[in-house]
Amino acid sequence: MLMAVCNYQKVSLTEDENGQFSIQEASLSSKSQRSFQHGPSWMGCFLLCAATGIISLLVGSVIGPWFGQDLKRLCFEMHSTYSPAIAEIDTSYHDVRFNGSIILDSPFRGELREELNEAWQELEGFRVTMITEEEYAAIPYDIETTKVPEEAGGGYMGSLEVIHHLHCLNFMRKSSIWNHEYYKNRSAEFTDSDRTTHHHFDHCADMLRQKLMCDADVTIIPYRWVKGHADPYPNFNTLHSCRNFDSIREWSVRRQIPDLPSRYALHPLPGEKIWDSPP
């Protein structure tokens, strides 16, 4: 590429005896003459750009897939408190369109039946999870939890929040005025006193309230005109970016404390703190 640099000189304007004007130029020195500076050649620029592109392509093909997975995990971690599950589950997100229909059934609603009960039980029916000594030590916030006896595998007891939330939702479903009569003699939750069952219900409602407000879904619900309705009708069949629940569920299953014989029932270990009341 050729670049020109111009140096401008002063000139004087004079008038002769006939009233004619003339321009007198100052003598140009070698420094003030127009000069040219030559930059890098176009071939050099081309070769430099080509080399940069090839190197970027090679580096991207090697670390790109790894970097993409690392970003997915980083995104997952940014929206979670620490959990040992994160290192072992699929942390990718995928698009899911919710079934928001008022009238269409799903495996989790509709007429009370055994298949419906099994579908809900499969979501929440896990025993307590085992956390290893190393995982417990890595928890970056204060936590006190019960130890698991060596005969049950050792480590510490824990559960994933999502399993508890699903339990609460299922309990509230069973407690509705339409379902309570069916479940009151079929579900262990209703063997407690009415007062305890009421506290259980309020606990679950408030836990789900806190979770919904914490996550605060900002997905837009659109509206449409529907025959027979005076006002626009909301379309709850919205698209969401979801975590891989199946991967999380499989982790919970793998980490369950074994269903031990009664002689190995859980018990306080020597030196463990015993609290005066529930948290």
Short mmCIF file of C-alpha atoms in Angstrom, two decimals:
data_model
loop_
_atom_site.label_atom_id
_atom_site.label_comp_id
_atom_site.label_asym_id
_atom_site.label_seq_id
_atom_site.Cartn_x
_atom_site.Cartn_y
_atom_site.Cartn_z
CA MET A 1 0.00 0.00 0.00
CA LEU A 2 1.34 3.47 -0.94
CA MET A 3 0.76 6.46 1.33
CA ALA A 4 1.52 10.07 0.28
CA VAL A 5 2.39 12.79 2.76
CA CYS A 6 2.05 16.38 1.45
CA ASN A 7 3.85 19.39 2.90
CA TYR A 8 2.13 22.68 2.11
CA GLN A 9 4.11 25.93 1.58
CA LYS A 10 3.18 29.58 2.09
CA VAL A 11 2.75 31.74 -1.04
CA SER A 12 2.58 35.53 -1.41
CA LEU A 13 0.01 37.40 -3.48
CA THR A 14 1.26 40.68 -5.17
CA GLU A 15 -0.40 43.32 -7.36
CA ASP A 16 1.50 45.01 -10.30
CA GLU A 17 1.02 48.49 -11.71
CA ASN A 18 -1.74 47.32 -14.06
CA GLY A 19 -3.78 45.89 -11.17
CA GLN A 20 -2.94 42.28 -12.01
CA PHE A 21 -2.28 39.80 -9.25
CA SER A 22 0.49 37.19 -9.33
CA ILE A 23 1.56 34.41 -7.00
CA GLN A 24 5.14 34.11 -5.86
CA GLU A 25 6.06 30.67 -4.56
CA ALA A 26 8.69 30.19 -1.96
CA SER A 27 11.56 27.99 -2.99
CA LEU A 28 11.05 24.43 -1.97
CA SER A 29 13.72 22.81 0.10
CA SER A 30 14.43 19.16 -0.10
CA LYS A 31 12.57 18.67 3.20
CA SER A 32 9.44 20.44 2.00
CA GLN A 33 9.12 18.67 -1.32
CA ARG A 34 6.32 16.13 -1.62
CA SER A 35 7.60 12.87 -0.33
CA PHE A 36 6.28 9.34 -0.33
CA GLN A 37 6.44 6.77 2.43
CA HIS A 38 6.04 3.14 1.59
CA GLY A 39 4.14 0.91 4.07
CA PRO A 40 4.06 -2.90 4.16
CA SER A 41 3.40 -4.55 0.85
CA TRP A 42 0.00 -6.10 0.13
CA MET A 43 1.62 -9.54 -0.15
CA GLY A 44 3.00 -9.27 3.38
CA CYS A 45 -0.42 -8.32 4.76
CA PHE A 46 -2.04 -11.23 2.95
CA LEU A 47 0.47 -13.77 4.27
CA LEU A 48 0.14 -12.45 7.83
CA CYS A 49 -3.66 -12.67 7.75
CA ALA A 50 -3.58 -16.15 6.22
CA ALA A 51 -1.16 -17.44 8.87
CA THR A 52 -3.28 -15.95 11.67
CA GLY A 53 -6.44 -17.57 10.28
CA ILE A 54 -4.84 -21.02 9.97
CA ILE A 55 -3.46 -20.89 13.51
CA SER A 56 -6.84 -19.76 14.89
CA LEU A 57 -8.58 -22.60 13.03
CA LEU A 58 -6.19 -25.22 14.38
CA VAL A 59 -6.37 -23.94 17.95
CA GLY A 60 -10.15 -23.67 17.80
CA SER A 61 -10.56 -27.24 16.52
CA VAL A 62 -8.49 -28.57 19.41
CA ILE A 63 -9.79 -26.57 22.38
CA GLY A 64 -13.17 -25.49 21.01
CA PRO A 65 -15.18 -28.57 22.11
CA TRP A 66 -13.49 -28.58 25.52
CA PHE A 67 -14.01 -24.84 25.97
CA GLY A 68 -17.69 -25.17 25.02
CA GLN A 69 -18.27 -27.86 27.62
CA ASP A 70 -16.39 -25.83 30.21
CA LEU A 71 -18.61 -22.82 29.53
CA LYS A 72 -21.73 -24.94 30.00
CA ARG A 73 -20.47 -26.13 33.35
CA LEU A 74 -19.48 -22.60 34.33
CA CYS A 75 -22.98 -21.36 33.51
CA PHE A 76 -24.47 -24.20 35.58
CA GLU A 77 -22.21 -23.38 38.53
CA MET A 78 -23.03 -19.68 38.38
CA HIS A 79 -26.70 -20.50 38.94
CA SER A 80 -26.12 -23.05 41.71
CA THR A 81 -24.65 -23.24 45.15
CA TYR A 82 -21.88 -25.82 45.45
CA SER A 83 -22.92 -29.43 44.97
CA PRO A 84 -20.80 -32.54 44.38
CA ALA A 85 -23.34 -33.55 41.75
CA ILE A 86 -22.16 -30.83 39.34
CA ALA A 87 -18.87 -32.61 38.62
CA GLU A 88 -20.66 -35.85 37.62
CA ILE A 89 -23.83 -34.83 35.78
CA ASP A 90 -24.61 -33.47 32.34
CA THR A 91 -24.51 -29.68 32.87
CA SER A 92 -25.81 -28.76 29.41
CA TYR A 93 -29.13 -26.97 28.86
CA HIS A 94 -31.75 -27.93 26.29
CA ASP A 95 -34.94 -26.34 24.97
CA VAL A 96 -38.24 -27.75 26.25
CA ARG A 97 -41.71 -26.53 25.36
CA PHE A 98 -43.93 -26.83 28.40
CA ASN A 99 -47.30 -28.58 28.24
CA GLY A 100 -49.36 -25.69 29.56
CA SER A 101 -52.71 -26.89 28.27
CA ILE A 102 -55.66 -26.60 30.64
CA ILE A 103 -57.48 -29.62 29.25
CA LEU A 104 -54.84 -32.01 27.85
CA ASP A 105 -53.59 -34.75 30.16
CA SER A 106 -49.99 -35.76 30.82
CA PRO A 107 -48.44 -38.68 32.73
CA PHE A 108 -48.54 -36.46 35.84
CA ARG A 109 -52.17 -35.35 35.84
CA GLY A 110 -55.65 -36.43 34.95
CA GLU A 111 -57.84 -39.17 36.40
CA LEU A 112 -56.44 -40.75 39.59
CA ARG A 113 -54.93 -44.08 38.63
CA GLU A 114 -52.01 -46.32 39.48
CA GLU A 115 -49.93 -45.16 36.51
CA LEU A 116 -50.26 -41.56 37.76
CA ASN A 117 -49.08 -42.54 41.24
CA GLU A 118 -46.09 -44.42 39.83
CA ALA A 119 -45.08 -41.48 37.62
CA TRP A 120 -44.96 -39.13 40.63
CA GLN A 121 -43.30 -41.67 42.89
CA GLU A 122 -40.53 -42.17 40.34
CA LEU A 123 -39.69 -38.45 40.59
CA GLU A 124 -39.27 -38.33 44.36
CA GLY A 125 -38.86 -41.91 45.55
CA PHE A 126 -35.18 -41.86 46.55
CA ARG A 127 -33.42 -42.72 49.74
CA VAL A 128 -30.98 -40.30 51.32
CA THR A 129 -27.85 -39.47 49.29
CA MET A 130 -24.29 -40.21 50.46
CA ILE A 131 -21.64 -37.46 50.31
CA THR A 132 -17.99 -38.48 50.55
CA GLU A 133 -15.51 -37.06 53.07
CA GLU A 134 -13.73 -35.14 50.28
CA GLU A 135 -16.97 -33.67 48.91
CA TYR A 136 -18.10 -32.62 52.38
CA ALA A 137 -14.77 -30.87 52.98
CA ALA A 138 -15.15 -28.97 49.66
CA ILE A 139 -18.48 -27.36 50.63
CA PRO A 140 -17.60 -23.62 50.84
CA TYR A 141 -20.28 -22.65 53.36
CA ASP A 142 -21.04 -23.75 56.91
CA ILE A 143 -22.98 -26.98 57.02
CA GLU A 144 -23.51 -29.63 59.66
CA THR A 145 -24.95 -32.96 58.61
CA THR A 146 -25.21 -36.45 60.02
CA LYS A 147 -22.48 -38.99 59.39
CA VAL A 148 -23.30 -42.29 57.72
CA PRO A 149 -22.14 -45.38 59.69
CA GLU A 150 -19.34 -47.34 58.07
CA GLU A 151 -21.58 -50.38 57.68
CA ALA A 152 -23.79 -48.23 55.44
CA GLY A 153 -20.86 -46.99 53.35
CA GLY A 154 -19.52 -44.07 55.42
CA GLY A 155 -19.47 -40.41 54.44
CA TYR A 156 -22.25 -37.94 55.19
CA MET A 157 -26.01 -37.74 54.62
CA GLY A 158 -27.54 -35.30 52.15
CA SER A 159 -30.35 -34.86 49.62
CA LEU A 160 -30.75 -32.79 46.47
CA GLU A 161 -33.15 -29.87 46.81
CA VAL A 162 -34.98 -30.73 43.59
CA ILE A 163 -36.05 -34.08 45.03
CA HIS A 164 -37.48 -32.39 48.11
CA HIS A 165 -39.29 -29.81 45.94
CA LEU A 166 -40.89 -32.59 43.91
CA HIS A 167 -41.91 -34.35 47.12
CA CYS A 168 -43.58 -31.14 48.33
CA LEU A 169 -45.40 -30.65 45.05
CA ASN A 170 -46.64 -34.25 45.10
CA PHE A 171 -47.80 -33.94 48.72
CA MET A 172 -49.76 -30.77 47.89
CA ARG A 173 -51.28 -32.53 44.87
CA LYS A 174 -52.43 -35.38 47.10
CA SER A 175 -53.81 -32.91 49.66
CA SER A 176 -56.12 -31.06 47.24
CA ILE A 177 -59.85 -31.29 47.89
CA TRP A 178 -60.21 -33.38 44.74
CA ASN A 179 -57.54 -35.95 45.72
CA HIS A 180 -57.40 -36.12 49.51
CA GLU A 181 -60.16 -38.68 49.89
CA TYR A 182 -58.33 -40.99 47.48
CA TYR A 183 -54.92 -40.64 49.13
CA LYS A 184 -55.73 -40.30 52.83
CA ASN A 185 -55.51 -44.09 53.32
CA ARG A 186 -52.90 -44.69 50.63
CA SER A 187 -50.10 -42.26 51.50
CA ALA A 188 -47.79 -42.24 54.54
CA GLU A 189 -47.91 -38.43 54.77
CA PHE A 190 -51.49 -38.63 56.08
CA THR A 191 -50.70 -40.95 58.98
CA ASP A 192 -49.53 -37.93 61.01
CA SER A 193 -51.88 -35.88 63.15
CA ASP A 194 -53.98 -33.22 61.42
CA ARG A 195 -51.87 -30.51 63.07
CA THR A 196 -48.60 -32.02 61.80
CA THR A 197 -50.08 -32.59 58.33
CA HIS A 198 -51.17 -28.94 58.23
CA HIS A 199 -47.65 -27.79 59.19
CA HIS A 200 -46.26 -30.12 56.51
CA PHE A 201 -48.53 -28.56 53.89
CA ASP A 202 -47.62 -25.00 54.88
CA HIS A 203 -43.91 -25.89 54.89
CA CYS A 204 -44.16 -27.28 51.36
CA ALA A 205 -46.14 -24.31 50.03
CA ASP A 206 -43.61 -21.86 51.43
CA MET A 207 -40.59 -23.85 50.19
CA LEU A 208 -41.98 -23.79 46.65
CA ARG A 209 -42.79 -20.08 46.98
CA GLN A 210 -39.18 -19.34 47.94
CA LYS A 211 -37.81 -21.45 45.10
CA LEU A 212 -40.06 -19.86 42.47
CA MET A 213 -39.16 -16.36 43.65
CA CYS A 214 -35.47 -17.27 43.80
CA ASP A 215 -35.41 -18.52 40.20
CA ALA A 216 -37.92 -15.88 39.01
CA ASP A 217 -38.70 -17.17 35.51
CA VAL A 218 -38.98 -14.20 33.11
CA THR A 219 -40.24 -16.15 30.08
CA ILE A 220 -42.94 -14.21 28.21
CA ILE A 221 -46.43 -15.76 28.16
CA PRO A 222 -48.22 -14.73 24.93
CA TYR A 223 -51.98 -14.23 24.51
CA ARG A 224 -54.42 -15.00 21.70
CA TRP A 225 -58.06 -14.53 20.90
CA VAL A 226 -60.13 -17.72 21.32
CA LYS A 227 -63.72 -18.30 20.25
CA GLY A 228 -66.12 -18.21 23.16
CA HIS A 229 -63.80 -16.13 25.36
CA ALA A 230 -64.41 -12.43 25.91
CA ASP A 231 -60.76 -11.69 26.76
CA PRO A 232 -57.43 -12.74 25.20
CA TYR A 233 -56.42 -16.20 26.43
CA PRO A 234 -52.89 -16.95 27.74
CA ASN A 235 -50.83 -19.56 25.92
CA PHE A 236 -48.85 -21.37 28.62
CA ASN A 237 -47.10 -23.67 26.12
CA THR A 238 -43.90 -21.65 26.46
CA LEU A 239 -40.33 -22.51 25.51
CA HIS A 240 -37.78 -22.91 28.30
CA SER A 241 -34.06 -23.62 28.63
CA CYS A 242 -33.91 -26.63 30.97
CA ARG A 243 -31.33 -28.65 32.81
CA ASN A 244 -31.01 -32.39 32.22
CA PHE A 245 -33.22 -33.76 34.99
CA ASP A 246 -32.64 -37.38 33.93
CA SER A 247 -28.90 -36.97 34.52
CA ILE A 248 -29.55 -35.42 37.95
CA ARG A 249 -31.97 -38.19 38.85
CA GLU A 250 -29.48 -40.89 37.81
CA TRP A 251 -26.84 -39.30 40.06
CA SER A 252 -29.26 -39.42 43.00
CA VAL A 253 -29.99 -43.09 42.36
CA ARG A 254 -26.28 -43.98 42.22
CA ARG A 255 -25.57 -42.14 45.46
CA GLN A 256 -28.39 -43.61 47.55
CA ILE A 257 -27.47 -44.97 50.96
CA PRO A 258 -28.18 -48.72 50.78
CA ASP A 259 -31.46 -50.08 52.10
CA LEU A 260 -29.83 -51.88 55.03
CA PRO A 261 -31.27 -54.55 57.32
CA SER A 262 -32.83 -53.21 60.53
CA ARG A 263 -29.79 -54.18 62.61
CA TYR A 264 -27.84 -51.52 60.70
CA ALA A 265 -30.41 -48.77 61.35
CA LEU A 266 -28.96 -45.26 61.32
CA HIS A 267 -27.94 -43.99 64.75
CA PRO A 268 -25.92 -41.11 66.21
CA LEU A 269 -22.21 -41.84 66.11
CA PRO A 270 -19.92 -41.09 69.05
CA GLY A 271 -19.25 -37.36 69.31
CA GLU A 272 -22.08 -36.30 66.99
CA LYS A 273 -24.13 -33.29 68.09
CA ILE A 274 -27.78 -33.91 68.99
CA TRP A 275 -29.99 -30.83 68.56
CA ASP A 276 -32.84 -29.85 70.86
CA SER A 277 -35.35 -29.13 68.07
CA PRO A 278 -35.75 -29.44 64.29
CA PRO A 279 -34.28 -26.64 62.14
#
